[in-house]
Amino acid sequence: MPSDEPPLIIETGAEPDASVIWLHGLGADGYDFEGLVPMLELPADAAVRFVLPHAPVQPVTVNNGMRMRAWYDILGFGAQFPQDERRGSPRAAPWRCIPHCAIPSALPA
């Protein structure tokens, strides 16, 4: 279930030679980290592309079904609560939400 909103992309130079994909937490969005990029105080010659995606808005079971940005549904806390594979898992969900165009093929892996 990808987000309909494109990720926030911040480039610190004209021709980035590195990318950072920064995932937010429950209820937040990519804009929450926008101000942190300058705080990193990267060297002036660093050309980095920061990709800050936004999780889709969906009901979160552990929060009484409240709709919020979440990479996957959280059924509860602890090992007794299996992941809801119908609605995503913590290991796979974020990567489905990042459009391929946000990670240009020109950058080496």
JSON list of C-alpha atoms in Angstrom, two decimals:
[
{"chain": "A", "resi": 1, "resn": "MET", "atom": "CA", "xyz": [0.00, 0.00, 0.00]},
{"chain": "A", "resi": 2, "resn": "PRO", "atom": "CA", "xyz": [2.22, 2.84, -1.23]},
{"chain": "A", "resi": 3, "resn": "SER", "atom": "CA", "xyz": [1.65, 6.43, -0.22]},
{"chain": "A", "resi": 4, "resn": "ASP", "atom": "CA", "xyz": [0.15, 8.63, -2.93]},
{"chain": "A", "resi": 5, "resn": "GLU", "atom": "CA", "xyz": [2.40, 11.48, -1.89]},
{"chain": "A", "resi": 6, "resn": "PRO", "atom": "CA", "xyz": [5.84, 11.57, -3.52]},
{"chain": "A", "resi": 7, "resn": "PRO", "atom": "CA", "xyz": [8.82, 11.54, -1.19]},
{"chain": "A", "resi": 8, "resn": "LEU", "atom": "CA", "xyz": [10.53, 14.74, -0.14]},
{"chain": "A", "resi": 9, "resn": "ILE", "atom": "CA", "xyz": [13.88, 14.87, -1.94]},
{"chain": "A", "resi": 10, "resn": "ILE", "atom": "CA", "xyz": [16.67, 17.15, -0.72]},
{"chain": "A", "resi": 11, "resn": "GLU", "atom": "CA", "xyz": [19.93, 17.38, -2.64]},
{"chain": "A", "resi": 12, "resn": "THR", "atom": "CA", "xyz": [22.97, 19.01, -1.05]},
{"chain": "A", "resi": 13, "resn": "GLY", "atom": "CA", "xyz": [24.79, 19.39, -4.37]},
{"chain": "A", "resi": 14, "resn": "ALA", "atom": "CA", "xyz": [24.16, 19.62, -8.10]},
{"chain": "A", "resi": 15, "resn": "GLU", "atom": "CA", "xyz": [25.16, 16.05, -8.99]},
{"chain": "A", "resi": 16, "resn": "PRO", "atom": "CA", "xyz": [24.63, 13.72, -6.02]},
{"chain": "A", "resi": 17, "resn": "ASP", "atom": "CA", "xyz": [26.96, 10.75, -5.81]},
{"chain": "A", "resi": 18, "resn": "ALA", "atom": "CA", "xyz": [25.30, 9.23, -2.73]},
{"chain": "A", "resi": 19, "resn": "SER", "atom": "CA", "xyz": [21.76, 8.71, -1.46]},
{"chain": "A", "resi": 20, "resn": "VAL", "atom": "CA", "xyz": [20.29, 8.40, 2.01]},
{"chain": "A", "resi": 21, "resn": "ILE", "atom": "CA", "xyz": [16.79, 6.98, 2.47]},
{"chain": "A", "resi": 22, "resn": "TRP", "atom": "CA", "xyz": [15.45, 8.26, 5.79]},
{"chain": "A", "resi": 23, "resn": "LEU", "atom": "CA", "xyz": [12.31, 6.56, 7.12]},
{"chain": "A", "resi": 24, "resn": "HIS", "atom": "CA", "xyz": [10.12, 8.27, 9.72]},
{"chain": "A", "resi": 25, "resn": "GLY", "atom": "CA", "xyz": [8.32, 6.70, 12.63]},
{"chain": "A", "resi": 26, "resn": "LEU", "atom": "CA", "xyz": [4.67, 6.06, 13.42]},
{"chain": "A", "resi": 27, "resn": "GLY", "atom": "CA", "xyz": [2.43, 9.09, 12.86]},
{"chain": "A", "resi": 28, "resn": "ALA", "atom": "CA", "xyz": [5.19, 11.26, 11.39]},
{"chain": "A", "resi": 29, "resn": "ASP", "atom": "CA", "xyz": [6.07, 12.01, 7.77]},
{"chain": "A", "resi": 30, "resn": "GLY", "atom": "CA", "xyz": [9.16, 12.80, 5.73]},
{"chain": "A", "resi": 31, "resn": "TYR", "atom": "CA", "xyz": [8.78, 16.53, 6.38]},
{"chain": "A", "resi": 32, "resn": "ASP", "atom": "CA", "xyz": [9.51, 15.95, 10.06]},
{"chain": "A", "resi": 33, "resn": "PHE", "atom": "CA", "xyz": [13.18, 15.40, 9.15]},
{"chain": "A", "resi": 34, "resn": "GLU", "atom": "CA", "xyz": [13.53, 18.18, 6.56]},
{"chain": "A", "resi": 35, "resn": "GLY", "atom": "CA", "xyz": [15.27, 20.52, 9.01]},
{"chain": "A", "resi": 36, "resn": "LEU", "atom": "CA", "xyz": [17.77, 17.89, 10.14]},
{"chain": "A", "resi": 37, "resn": "VAL", "atom": "CA", "xyz": [19.68, 17.74, 6.85]},
{"chain": "A", "resi": 38, "resn": "PRO", "atom": "CA", "xyz": [21.42, 21.11, 7.41]},
{"chain": "A", "resi": 39, "resn": "MET", "atom": "CA", "xyz": [22.17, 20.10, 11.01]},
{"chain": "A", "resi": 40, "resn": "LEU", "atom": "CA", "xyz": [24.35, 17.26, 9.71]},
{"chain": "A", "resi": 41, "resn": "GLU", "atom": "CA", "xyz": [26.90, 19.91, 8.69]},
{"chain": "A", "resi": 42, "resn": "LEU", "atom": "CA", "xyz": [28.10, 17.89, 5.72]},
{"chain": "A", "resi": 43, "resn": "PRO", "atom": "CA", "xyz": [31.30, 19.04, 4.00]},
{"chain": "A", "resi": 44, "resn": "ALA", "atom": "CA", "xyz": [30.67, 21.77, 1.41]},
{"chain": "A", "resi": 45, "resn": "ASP", "atom": "CA", "xyz": [31.68, 19.45, -1.44]},
{"chain": "A", "resi": 46, "resn": "ALA", "atom": "CA", "xyz": [29.32, 16.62, -0.38]},
{"chain": "A", "resi": 47, "resn": "ALA", "atom": "CA", "xyz": [26.57, 16.02, -2.95]},
{"chain": "A", "resi": 48, "resn": "VAL", "atom": "CA", "xyz": [24.02, 13.76, -1.26]},
{"chain": "A", "resi": 49, "resn": "ARG", "atom": "CA", "xyz": [20.42, 13.03, -2.23]},
{"chain": "A", "resi": 50, "resn": "PHE", "atom": "CA", "xyz": [18.20, 12.57, 0.83]},
{"chain": "A", "resi": 51, "resn": "VAL", "atom": "CA", "xyz": [14.98, 10.69, 0.07]},
{"chain": "A", "resi": 52, "resn": "LEU", "atom": "CA", "xyz": [12.37, 11.16, 2.81]},
{"chain": "A", "resi": 53, "resn": "PRO", "atom": "CA", "xyz": [9.29, 9.09, 1.92]},
{"chain": "A", "resi": 54, "resn": "HIS", "atom": "CA", "xyz": [5.90, 9.34, 3.59]},
{"chain": "A", "resi": 55, "resn": "ALA", "atom": "CA", "xyz": [4.14, 6.22, 4.86]},
{"chain": "A", "resi": 56, "resn": "PRO", "atom": "CA", "xyz": [0.52, 5.78, 3.79]},
{"chain": "A", "resi": 57, "resn": "VAL", "atom": "CA", "xyz": [-2.28, 6.82, 6.14]},
{"chain": "A", "resi": 58, "resn": "GLN", "atom": "CA", "xyz": [-3.98, 3.71, 7.46]},
{"chain": "A", "resi": 59, "resn": "PRO", "atom": "CA", "xyz": [-5.74, 2.43, 10.59]},
{"chain": "A", "resi": 60, "resn": "VAL", "atom": "CA", "xyz": [-3.30, 1.26, 13.27]},
{"chain": "A", "resi": 61, "resn": "THR", "atom": "CA", "xyz": [-4.77, -1.49, 15.42]},
{"chain": "A", "resi": 62, "resn": "VAL", "atom": "CA", "xyz": [-2.66, -0.82, 18.52]},
{"chain": "A", "resi": 63, "resn": "ASN", "atom": "CA", "xyz": [-3.96, 2.78, 18.51]},
{"chain": "A", "resi": 64, "resn": "ASN", "atom": "CA", "xyz": [-7.63, 1.72, 18.50]},
{"chain": "A", "resi": 65, "resn": "GLY", "atom": "CA", "xyz": [-7.81, 1.88, 14.72]},
{"chain": "A", "resi": 66, "resn": "MET", "atom": "CA", "xyz": [-6.86, 5.55, 14.54]},
{"chain": "A", "resi": 67, "resn": "ARG", "atom": "CA", "xyz": [-5.80, 6.50, 11.01]},
{"chain": "A", "resi": 68, "resn": "MET", "atom": "CA", "xyz": [-2.23, 7.76, 10.84]},
{"chain": "A", "resi": 69, "resn": "ARG", "atom": "CA", "xyz": [0.89, 7.44, 8.77]},
{"chain": "A", "resi": 70, "resn": "ALA", "atom": "CA", "xyz": [2.32, 3.98, 9.30]},
{"chain": "A", "resi": 71, "resn": "TRP", "atom": "CA", "xyz": [4.55, 1.70, 7.25]},
{"chain": "A", "resi": 72, "resn": "TYR", "atom": "CA", "xyz": [2.53, -1.30, 8.44]},
{"chain": "A", "resi": 73, "resn": "ASP", "atom": "CA", "xyz": [-0.24, -2.11, 10.90]},
{"chain": "A", "resi": 74, "resn": "ILE", "atom": "CA", "xyz": [0.90, -2.72, 14.48]},
{"chain": "A", "resi": 75, "resn": "LEU", "atom": "CA", "xyz": [-1.40, -5.31, 16.02]},
{"chain": "A", "resi": 76, "resn": "GLY", "atom": "CA", "xyz": [0.10, -5.08, 19.49]},
{"chain": "A", "resi": 77, "resn": "PHE", "atom": "CA", "xyz": [3.35, -5.16, 21.39]},
{"chain": "A", "resi": 78, "resn": "GLY", "atom": "CA", "xyz": [5.23, -8.34, 22.14]},
{"chain": "A", "resi": 79, "resn": "ALA", "atom": "CA", "xyz": [5.89, -11.69, 20.50]},
{"chain": "A", "resi": 80, "resn": "GLN", "atom": "CA", "xyz": [2.28, -12.82, 21.01]},
{"chain": "A", "resi": 81, "resn": "PHE", "atom": "CA", "xyz": [1.16, -10.39, 18.27]},
{"chain": "A", "resi": 82, "resn": "PRO", "atom": "CA", "xyz": [2.08, -11.72, 14.82]},
{"chain": "A", "resi": 83, "resn": "GLN", "atom": "CA", "xyz": [2.51, -9.27, 11.98]},
{"chain": "A", "resi": 84, "resn": "ASP", "atom": "CA", "xyz": [-0.48, -8.72, 9.71]},
{"chain": "A", "resi": 85, "resn": "GLU", "atom": "CA", "xyz": [0.87, -10.01, 6.38]},
{"chain": "A", "resi": 86, "resn": "ARG", "atom": "CA", "xyz": [-2.30, -8.88, 4.56]},
{"chain": "A", "resi": 87, "resn": "ARG", "atom": "CA", "xyz": [-1.47, -5.26, 5.29]},
{"chain": "A", "resi": 88, "resn": "GLY", "atom": "CA", "xyz": [2.31, -5.41, 5.28]},
{"chain": "A", "resi": 89, "resn": "SER", "atom": "CA", "xyz": [5.22, -6.42, 7.41]},
{"chain": "A", "resi": 90, "resn": "PRO", "atom": "CA", "xyz": [7.94, -4.32, 9.03]},
{"chain": "A", "resi": 91, "resn": "ARG", "atom": "CA", "xyz": [10.61, -5.79, 6.78]},
{"chain": "A", "resi": 92, "resn": "ALA", "atom": "CA", "xyz": [8.93, -5.17, 3.42]},
{"chain": "A", "resi": 93, "resn": "ALA", "atom": "CA", "xyz": [6.51, -2.26, 3.74]},
{"chain": "A", "resi": 94, "resn": "PRO", "atom": "CA", "xyz": [8.84, 0.77, 3.55]},
{"chain": "A", "resi": 95, "resn": "TRP", "atom": "CA", "xyz": [10.46, -0.30, 0.32]},
{"chain": "A", "resi": 96, "resn": "ARG", "atom": "CA", "xyz": [7.11, -0.69, -1.47]},
{"chain": "A", "resi": 97, "resn": "CYS", "atom": "CA", "xyz": [6.35, 2.94, -0.60]},
{"chain": "A", "resi": 98, "resn": "ILE", "atom": "CA", "xyz": [9.40, 4.48, -2.27]},
{"chain": "A", "resi": 99, "resn": "PRO", "atom": "CA", "xyz": [8.89, 5.21, -5.97]},
{"chain": "A", "resi": 100, "resn": "HIS", "atom": "CA", "xyz": [11.63, 3.87, -8.19]},
{"chain": "A", "resi": 101, "resn": "CYS", "atom": "CA", "xyz": [12.20, 7.35, -9.61]},
{"chain": "A", "resi": 102, "resn": "ALA", "atom": "CA", "xyz": [13.43, 8.53, -6.20]},
{"chain": "A", "resi": 103, "resn": "ILE", "atom": "CA", "xyz": [16.48, 6.29, -6.45]},
{"chain": "A", "resi": 104, "resn": "PRO", "atom": "CA", "xyz": [18.12, 7.15, -9.77]},
{"chain": "A", "resi": 105, "resn": "SER", "atom": "CA", "xyz": [20.01, 4.39, -11.52]},
{"chain": "A", "resi": 106, "resn": "ALA", "atom": "CA", "xyz": [22.95, 6.76, -12.08]},
{"chain": "A", "resi": 107, "resn": "LEU", "atom": "CA", "xyz": [24.08, 6.30, -8.48]},
{"chain": "A", "resi": 108, "resn": "PRO", "atom": "CA", "xyz": [26.21, 3.25, -7.79]},
{"chain": "A", "resi": 109, "resn": "ALA", "atom": "CA", "xyz": [24.76, 0.69, -5.41]}
]
